[in-house]
Amino acid sequence: MKREHATLLIGEMLDRLEEQQWPVGLVTEVHLFGSYLRGALDVGDIDVVVQHITDTEWLRHVLSAMTSGSDGYVLLRQALRGRRRGFSFQFQQRDSLEAEGFELLLLWRAGEPVSLARERLAALVPDADAGPVERDFVLPAYEQLASSLPRPVRIDLHRLCTEERAHVTAIPLPSEEPRSVTATEHLKRRWIGHSPLRGAAAAALAHLENTGRPLGRTIVHGKPLAPGTSDSEQSCFIDLRWHYWSRMQRYFDDGQSWFEVLPATPRQPLHALLITPRSGRG
């Protein structure tokens, strides 16, 4: 995105910080890093580090998310960015990023007026010579999609691949519908016709079907395609937009493949990563 648009998005995030509604009111620090901080005129994602405290309601929310296997930070991420896309949030990662040598700029700290954050933002000088920051923990298998992968995901994939425990394949997903009646009924029960999640799930199921994988042994975004089957009977987990990524290691350790459908963007049509255990049955 153009730097001007990125600046607008950051300004809108500061508006939400100023309102201090829950859970944004838990935020204690916001830092910028990456290509925007370096002054790049074209920014991939806006890299933001967020530090926060917890309260009883947040702990209850996180526990519920852990129980369901979903990402507890979805709520805070959406509260900070609103309906906008283009942010890459790193939560509670200030110390680890600084230890790795990343340059961070404090944009806002709890107790400061947001006007001070706006002054810091305005003081950042564009630099025509500053290109995009090369993303770390990137391997050739998913290099072209690296901008769509959150940093914690890249770290997980890099570890699994360098330890020779996983094989990762990037797959373009055309807009298709599965032929299976069971799959079609499953999609109909869960999503309305024009839902982006439905389209992503349909494309994933169609791909697995076209490549000869048994759909009856597939979990689709947290629910088995074949009712009444247990986790141990599954061979592949289809996840949409990283929602269940926190479950990946458990299923992977059981020898199951993971099929992660990445969010589509105007510049990047629908793609998926097929993550297969090297010694698994998936």
mmCIF file of C-alpha atoms in Angstrom:
data_model
loop_
_atom_site.group_PDB
_atom_site.id
_atom_site.type_symbol
_atom_site.label_atom_id
_atom_site.label_comp_id
_atom_site.label_asym_id
_atom_site.label_seq_id
_atom_site.Cartn_x
_atom_site.Cartn_y
_atom_site.Cartn_z
ATOM 1 C CA MET A 1 0.000 0.000 0.000
ATOM 2 C CA LYS A 2 1.081 3.604 -0.469
ATOM 3 C CA ARG A 3 2.632 5.306 2.533
ATOM 4 C CA GLU A 4 -0.112 7.933 2.611
ATOM 5 C CA HIS A 5 -2.757 5.237 3.012
ATOM 6 C CA ALA A 6 -0.720 3.493 5.713
ATOM 7 C CA THR A 7 -0.480 6.790 7.609
ATOM 8 C CA LEU A 8 -4.261 7.144 7.396
ATOM 9 C CA LEU A 9 -4.744 3.641 8.834
ATOM 10 C CA ILE A 10 -2.366 4.336 11.714
ATOM 11 C CA GLY A 11 -4.253 7.546 12.449
ATOM 12 C CA GLU A 12 -7.519 5.612 12.617
ATOM 13 C CA MET A 13 -5.909 3.144 15.023
ATOM 14 C CA LEU A 14 -4.895 6.076 17.221
ATOM 15 C CA ASP A 15 -8.524 7.243 17.180
ATOM 16 C CA ARG A 16 -9.522 3.882 18.654
ATOM 17 C CA LEU A 17 -6.785 4.082 21.265
ATOM 18 C CA GLU A 18 -8.100 7.487 22.271
ATOM 19 C CA GLU A 19 -11.608 6.088 22.757
ATOM 20 C CA GLN A 20 -10.232 3.470 25.201
ATOM 21 C CA GLN A 21 -13.079 1.018 24.725
ATOM 22 C CA TRP A 22 -12.555 -2.576 25.846
ATOM 23 C CA PRO A 23 -10.371 -4.410 24.903
ATOM 24 C CA VAL A 24 -8.333 -1.534 23.419
ATOM 25 C CA GLY A 25 -8.263 -0.033 26.906
ATOM 26 C CA LEU A 26 -5.944 -2.873 27.946
ATOM 27 C CA VAL A 27 -3.193 -1.653 25.607
ATOM 28 C CA THR A 28 -0.210 -0.107 27.401
ATOM 29 C CA GLU A 29 2.243 0.481 24.534
ATOM 30 C CA VAL A 30 2.202 0.658 20.752
ATOM 31 C CA HIS A 31 5.435 0.527 18.733
ATOM 32 C CA LEU A 32 6.093 0.768 15.002
ATOM 33 C CA PHE A 33 8.781 -1.159 13.153
ATOM 34 C CA GLY A 34 9.511 -2.481 9.694
ATOM 35 C CA SER A 35 9.220 -0.734 6.339
ATOM 36 C CA TYR A 36 6.887 2.057 7.481
ATOM 37 C CA LEU A 37 9.280 3.086 10.237
ATOM 38 C CA ARG A 38 12.174 3.061 7.762
ATOM 39 C CA GLY A 39 10.319 5.563 5.589
ATOM 40 C CA ALA A 40 9.358 3.295 2.678
ATOM 41 C CA LEU A 41 6.981 4.882 0.181
ATOM 42 C CA ASP A 42 5.361 1.510 -0.531
ATOM 43 C CA VAL A 43 4.508 -0.539 2.544
ATOM 44 C CA GLY A 44 3.494 -4.197 2.588
ATOM 45 C CA ASP A 45 1.857 -4.435 5.998
ATOM 46 C CA ILE A 46 2.155 -1.933 8.814
ATOM 47 C CA ASP A 47 4.227 -3.711 11.458
ATOM 48 C CA VAL A 48 2.974 -2.882 14.951
ATOM 49 C CA VAL A 49 4.021 -4.189 18.369
ATOM 50 C CA VAL A 50 1.310 -4.049 21.028
ATOM 51 C CA GLN A 51 1.913 -4.506 24.749
ATOM 52 C CA HIS A 52 -1.093 -4.902 27.015
ATOM 53 C CA ILE A 53 -2.299 -5.797 30.466
ATOM 54 C CA THR A 54 -5.077 -8.256 31.271
ATOM 55 C CA ASP A 55 -8.260 -8.134 33.285
ATOM 56 C CA THR A 56 -10.825 -10.701 34.359
ATOM 57 C CA GLU A 57 -12.862 -10.297 31.194
ATOM 58 C CA TRP A 58 -9.775 -10.732 28.990
ATOM 59 C CA LEU A 59 -8.655 -13.839 30.856
ATOM 60 C CA ARG A 60 -12.143 -15.286 30.502
ATOM 61 C CA HIS A 61 -12.072 -14.529 26.773
ATOM 62 C CA VAL A 62 -8.636 -16.104 26.282
ATOM 63 C CA LEU A 63 -9.653 -19.222 28.198
ATOM 64 C CA SER A 64 -12.737 -19.582 26.016
ATOM 65 C CA ALA A 65 -10.617 -19.159 22.876
ATOM 66 C CA MET A 66 -8.108 -21.746 24.073
ATOM 67 C CA THR A 67 -10.910 -24.198 24.795
ATOM 68 C CA SER A 68 -12.289 -23.809 21.277
ATOM 69 C CA GLY A 69 -8.823 -23.827 19.717
ATOM 70 C CA SER A 70 -9.224 -20.362 18.214
ATOM 71 C CA ASP A 71 -6.953 -17.316 18.290
ATOM 72 C CA GLY A 72 -7.646 -15.245 21.387
ATOM 73 C CA TYR A 73 -6.089 -12.172 19.808
ATOM 74 C CA VAL A 74 -8.647 -11.915 17.010
ATOM 75 C CA LEU A 75 -10.811 -9.693 19.219
ATOM 76 C CA LEU A 76 -8.040 -7.231 20.090
ATOM 77 C CA ARG A 77 -6.687 -7.262 16.543
ATOM 78 C CA GLN A 78 -10.087 -6.332 15.127
ATOM 79 C CA ALA A 79 -10.666 -3.721 17.815
ATOM 80 C CA LEU A 80 -7.415 -1.985 16.872
ATOM 81 C CA ARG A 81 -7.756 -2.091 13.104
ATOM 82 C CA GLY A 82 -11.539 -1.881 12.773
ATOM 83 C CA ARG A 83 -12.702 -3.077 9.368
ATOM 84 C CA ARG A 84 -9.388 -2.149 7.801
ATOM 85 C CA ARG A 85 -6.707 -4.548 6.654
ATOM 86 C CA GLY A 86 -3.015 -3.930 6.246
ATOM 87 C CA PHE A 87 -1.712 -4.339 9.802
ATOM 88 C CA SER A 88 0.611 -7.026 11.101
ATOM 89 C CA PHE A 89 0.312 -7.020 14.893
ATOM 90 C CA GLN A 90 2.862 -8.581 17.225
ATOM 91 C CA PHE A 91 1.410 -8.899 20.716
ATOM 92 C CA GLN A 92 3.657 -8.881 23.791
ATOM 93 C CA GLN A 93 6.751 -9.225 21.566
ATOM 94 C CA ARG A 94 8.582 -5.966 22.355
ATOM 95 C CA ASP A 95 11.399 -7.527 24.360
ATOM 96 C CA SER A 96 11.972 -10.460 22.003
ATOM 97 C CA LEU A 97 12.031 -8.237 18.911
ATOM 98 C CA GLU A 98 14.455 -5.812 20.541
ATOM 99 C CA ALA A 99 16.639 -8.760 21.550
ATOM 100 C CA GLU A 100 16.673 -9.856 17.899
ATOM 101 C CA GLY A 101 17.913 -6.415 16.883
ATOM 102 C CA PHE A 102 14.726 -4.886 15.476
ATOM 103 C CA GLU A 103 14.451 -1.113 15.657
ATOM 104 C CA LEU A 104 11.203 -0.122 17.375
ATOM 105 C CA LEU A 105 9.666 3.316 17.699
ATOM 106 C CA LEU A 106 7.390 4.015 20.646
ATOM 107 C CA LEU A 107 4.268 5.526 19.120
ATOM 108 C CA TRP A 108 2.072 5.661 22.211
ATOM 109 C CA ARG A 109 2.189 4.674 25.874
ATOM 110 C CA ALA A 110 -0.714 4.495 28.321
ATOM 111 C CA GLY A 111 -1.045 7.765 30.202
ATOM 112 C CA GLU A 112 0.201 9.865 27.288
ATOM 113 C CA PRO A 113 -2.140 12.024 25.225
ATOM 114 C CA VAL A 114 -2.788 10.505 21.816
ATOM 115 C CA SER A 115 -1.860 13.890 20.361
ATOM 116 C CA LEU A 116 1.750 13.082 21.295
ATOM 117 C CA ALA A 117 1.527 9.872 19.264
ATOM 118 C CA ARG A 118 0.243 11.885 16.307
ATOM 119 C CA GLU A 119 3.239 14.202 16.630
ATOM 120 C CA ARG A 120 5.611 11.229 16.620
ATOM 121 C CA LEU A 121 3.843 9.838 13.569
ATOM 122 C CA ALA A 122 4.049 13.156 11.729
ATOM 123 C CA ALA A 123 7.771 13.405 12.518
ATOM 124 C CA LEU A 124 8.582 10.248 10.545
ATOM 125 C CA VAL A 125 10.241 11.252 7.291
ATOM 126 C CA PRO A 126 9.517 9.368 4.042
ATOM 127 C CA ASP A 127 12.605 7.946 2.350
ATOM 128 C CA ALA A 128 12.435 7.173 -1.360
ATOM 129 C CA ASP A 129 15.479 4.908 -1.012
ATOM 130 C CA ALA A 130 13.941 2.759 1.714
ATOM 131 C CA GLY A 131 12.583 -0.423 0.194
ATOM 132 C CA PRO A 132 10.418 -3.048 1.880
ATOM 133 C CA VAL A 133 11.975 -4.827 4.823
ATOM 134 C CA GLU A 134 12.925 -8.392 3.977
ATOM 135 C CA ARG A 135 10.799 -10.678 6.108
ATOM 136 C CA ASP A 136 12.567 -13.127 8.370
ATOM 137 C CA PHE A 137 11.897 -16.860 8.810
ATOM 138 C CA VAL A 138 11.013 -17.241 5.133
ATOM 139 C CA LEU A 139 11.805 -20.347 3.087
ATOM 140 C CA PRO A 140 11.524 -20.769 -0.707
ATOM 141 C CA ALA A 141 8.403 -22.942 -0.392
ATOM 142 C CA TYR A 142 6.309 -19.988 0.777
ATOM 143 C CA GLU A 143 8.488 -17.009 -0.145
ATOM 144 C CA GLN A 144 5.964 -15.556 -2.600
ATOM 145 C CA LEU A 145 3.251 -15.618 0.072
ATOM 146 C CA ALA A 146 5.380 -14.428 2.992
ATOM 147 C CA SER A 147 3.579 -11.096 3.276
ATOM 148 C CA SER A 148 0.350 -12.995 4.031
ATOM 149 C CA LEU A 149 1.918 -15.029 6.847
ATOM 150 C CA PRO A 150 1.982 -13.585 10.380
ATOM 151 C CA ARG A 151 5.443 -13.653 11.899
ATOM 152 C CA PRO A 152 4.577 -16.327 14.530
ATOM 153 C CA VAL A 153 3.371 -18.569 11.690
ATOM 154 C CA ARG A 154 6.582 -18.009 9.737
ATOM 155 C CA ILE A 155 8.569 -18.945 12.831
ATOM 156 C CA ASP A 156 6.552 -22.169 13.249
ATOM 157 C CA LEU A 157 6.930 -23.139 9.589
ATOM 158 C CA HIS A 158 10.633 -22.326 9.534
ATOM 159 C CA ARG A 159 11.198 -24.507 12.599
ATOM 160 C CA LEU A 160 9.217 -27.456 11.229
ATOM 161 C CA CYS A 161 10.932 -27.297 7.846
ATOM 162 C CA THR A 162 14.490 -26.789 9.067
ATOM 163 C CA GLU A 163 14.004 -29.670 11.506
ATOM 164 C CA GLU A 164 12.871 -31.707 8.465
ATOM 165 C CA ARG A 165 9.572 -32.512 10.134
ATOM 166 C CA ALA A 166 7.294 -30.941 7.536
ATOM 167 C CA HIS A 167 6.894 -30.436 3.828
ATOM 168 C CA VAL A 168 5.175 -27.166 2.817
ATOM 169 C CA THR A 169 3.557 -26.608 -0.576
ATOM 170 C CA ALA A 170 1.984 -23.350 -1.754
ATOM 171 C CA ILE A 171 -1.169 -23.983 -3.781
ATOM 172 C CA PRO A 172 -3.208 -21.505 -5.866
ATOM 173 C CA LEU A 173 -6.911 -22.099 -5.285
ATOM 174 C CA PRO A 174 -9.306 -21.386 -8.152
ATOM 175 C CA SER A 175 -12.901 -20.626 -7.252
ATOM 176 C CA GLU A 176 -14.486 -24.082 -7.416
ATOM 177 C CA GLU A 177 -17.226 -26.067 -5.728
ATOM 178 C CA PRO A 178 -16.791 -29.630 -4.430
ATOM 179 C CA ARG A 179 -18.800 -32.342 -6.173
ATOM 180 C CA SER A 180 -19.439 -34.253 -2.956
ATOM 181 C CA VAL A 181 -23.023 -33.971 -1.716
ATOM 182 C CA THR A 182 -21.795 -34.260 1.872
ATOM 183 C CA ALA A 183 -19.381 -31.365 1.358
ATOM 184 C CA THR A 184 -22.037 -29.235 -0.334
ATOM 185 C CA GLU A 185 -24.502 -29.808 2.506
ATOM 186 C CA HIS A 186 -21.803 -29.038 5.069
ATOM 187 C CA LEU A 187 -21.074 -25.691 3.406
ATOM 188 C CA LYS A 188 -24.778 -24.878 3.165
ATOM 189 C CA ARG A 189 -25.315 -25.502 6.882
ATOM 190 C CA ARG A 190 -22.435 -23.312 7.987
ATOM 191 C CA TRP A 191 -22.239 -20.270 5.711
ATOM 192 C CA ILE A 192 -24.448 -18.076 3.572
ATOM 193 C CA GLY A 193 -23.845 -18.214 -0.156
ATOM 194 C CA HIS A 194 -21.741 -15.061 -0.568
ATOM 195 C CA SER A 195 -19.612 -15.538 2.556
ATOM 196 C CA PRO A 196 -15.853 -15.249 1.849
ATOM 197 C CA LEU A 197 -15.296 -18.063 4.352
ATOM 198 C CA ARG A 198 -17.688 -20.283 2.432
ATOM 199 C CA GLY A 199 -15.856 -19.541 -0.811
ATOM 200 C CA ALA A 200 -12.506 -20.342 0.789
ATOM 201 C CA ALA A 201 -13.783 -23.593 2.317
ATOM 202 C CA ALA A 202 -15.406 -24.647 -0.971
ATOM 203 C CA ALA A 203 -12.199 -24.020 -2.924
ATOM 204 C CA ALA A 204 -10.190 -26.003 -0.369
ATOM 205 C CA LEU A 205 -12.593 -28.950 -0.431
ATOM 206 C CA ALA A 206 -12.676 -28.924 -4.234
ATOM 207 C CA HIS A 207 -8.883 -29.031 -4.347
ATOM 208 C CA LEU A 208 -8.659 -31.932 -1.907
ATOM 209 C CA GLU A 209 -11.379 -33.758 -3.826
ATOM 210 C CA ASN A 210 -9.627 -33.180 -7.169
ATOM 211 C CA THR A 211 -6.340 -34.502 -5.777
ATOM 212 C CA GLY A 212 -7.902 -37.694 -4.468
ATOM 213 C CA ARG A 213 -7.926 -36.966 -0.757
ATOM 214 C CA PRO A 214 -10.733 -38.549 1.308
ATOM 215 C CA LEU A 215 -13.100 -35.726 2.247
ATOM 216 C CA GLY A 216 -14.767 -37.927 4.847
ATOM 217 C CA ARG A 217 -11.603 -37.681 6.938
ATOM 218 C CA THR A 218 -11.398 -33.891 6.837
ATOM 219 C CA ILE A 219 -12.035 -31.244 9.475
ATOM 220 C CA VAL A 220 -13.351 -28.010 7.964
ATOM 221 C CA HIS A 221 -12.624 -24.934 10.043
ATOM 222 C CA GLY A 222 -13.021 -26.733 13.343
ATOM 223 C CA LYS A 223 -15.813 -29.184 12.456
ATOM 224 C CA PRO A 224 -15.526 -32.670 10.910
ATOM 225 C CA LEU A 225 -17.048 -32.982 7.467
ATOM 226 C CA ALA A 226 -18.439 -36.384 8.395
ATOM 227 C CA PRO A 227 -20.582 -36.016 11.554
ATOM 228 C CA GLY A 228 -19.780 -38.388 14.366
ATOM 229 C CA THR A 229 -16.142 -38.946 13.437
ATOM 230 C CA SER A 230 -13.434 -38.346 16.016
ATOM 231 C CA ASP A 231 -10.233 -36.330 15.715
ATOM 232 C CA SER A 232 -8.184 -39.519 15.531
ATOM 233 C CA GLU A 233 -10.027 -40.551 12.357
ATOM 234 C CA GLN A 234 -9.134 -37.383 10.453
ATOM 235 C CA SER A 235 -6.302 -36.970 7.958
ATOM 236 C CA CYS A 236 -6.506 -33.259 7.123
ATOM 237 C CA PHE A 237 -7.546 -30.040 8.863
ATOM 238 C CA ILE A 238 -8.730 -27.147 6.674
ATOM 239 C CA ASP A 239 -8.186 -23.833 8.430
ATOM 240 C CA LEU A 240 -9.329 -20.431 7.177
ATOM 241 C CA ARG A 241 -7.415 -17.212 7.866
ATOM 242 C CA TRP A 242 -5.285 -18.667 10.702
ATOM 243 C CA HIS A 243 -8.312 -18.984 12.991
ATOM 244 C CA TYR A 244 -7.303 -22.378 14.394
ATOM 245 C CA TRP A 245 -3.550 -22.131 13.891
ATOM 246 C CA SER A 246 -2.995 -22.644 17.615
ATOM 247 C CA ARG A 247 -4.281 -26.209 17.119
ATOM 248 C CA MET A 248 -1.910 -26.986 14.263
ATOM 249 C CA GLN A 249 0.888 -28.516 16.313
ATOM 250 C CA ARG A 250 -1.455 -30.969 18.042
ATOM 251 C CA TYR A 251 -2.947 -32.271 14.802
ATOM 252 C CA PHE A 252 0.438 -32.219 13.101
ATOM 253 C CA ASP A 253 1.978 -34.306 15.882
ATOM 254 C CA ASP A 254 -0.796 -36.854 15.299
ATOM 255 C CA GLY A 255 0.365 -37.215 11.696
ATOM 256 C CA GLN A 256 -2.379 -35.146 10.085
ATOM 257 C CA SER A 257 -1.913 -32.657 7.272
ATOM 258 C CA TRP A 258 -2.847 -29.017 7.689
ATOM 259 C CA PHE A 259 -4.432 -27.083 4.815
ATOM 260 C CA GLU A 260 -4.276 -23.361 5.588
ATOM 261 C CA VAL A 261 -6.301 -21.113 3.266
ATOM 262 C CA LEU A 262 -4.764 -17.651 3.246
ATOM 263 C CA PRO A 263 -6.900 -14.496 3.112
ATOM 264 C CA ALA A 264 -7.344 -13.248 -0.444
ATOM 265 C CA THR A 265 -6.326 -9.681 -1.287
ATOM 266 C CA PRO A 266 -6.769 -7.529 -4.415
ATOM 267 C CA ARG A 267 -3.134 -8.268 -5.300
ATOM 268 C CA GLN A 268 -3.075 -11.880 -4.142
ATOM 269 C CA PRO A 269 -5.852 -14.283 -5.190
ATOM 270 C CA LEU A 270 -6.777 -17.227 -3.016
ATOM 271 C CA HIS A 271 -3.869 -19.471 -2.045
ATOM 272 C CA ALA A 272 -3.313 -22.186 0.516
ATOM 273 C CA LEU A 273 -0.402 -23.834 2.253
ATOM 274 C CA LEU A 274 -0.457 -27.615 2.507
ATOM 275 C CA ILE A 275 1.683 -28.612 5.481
ATOM 276 C CA THR A 276 2.359 -32.330 5.530
ATOM 277 C CA PRO A 277 4.258 -34.298 8.187
ATOM 278 C CA ARG A 278 7.215 -36.015 6.550
ATOM 279 C CA SER A 279 6.411 -39.247 8.370
ATOM 280 C CA GLY A 280 2.655 -38.759 8.739
ATOM 281 C CA ARG A 281 -0.298 -40.377 7.069
ATOM 282 C CA GLY A 282 -1.781 -37.083 5.757
#
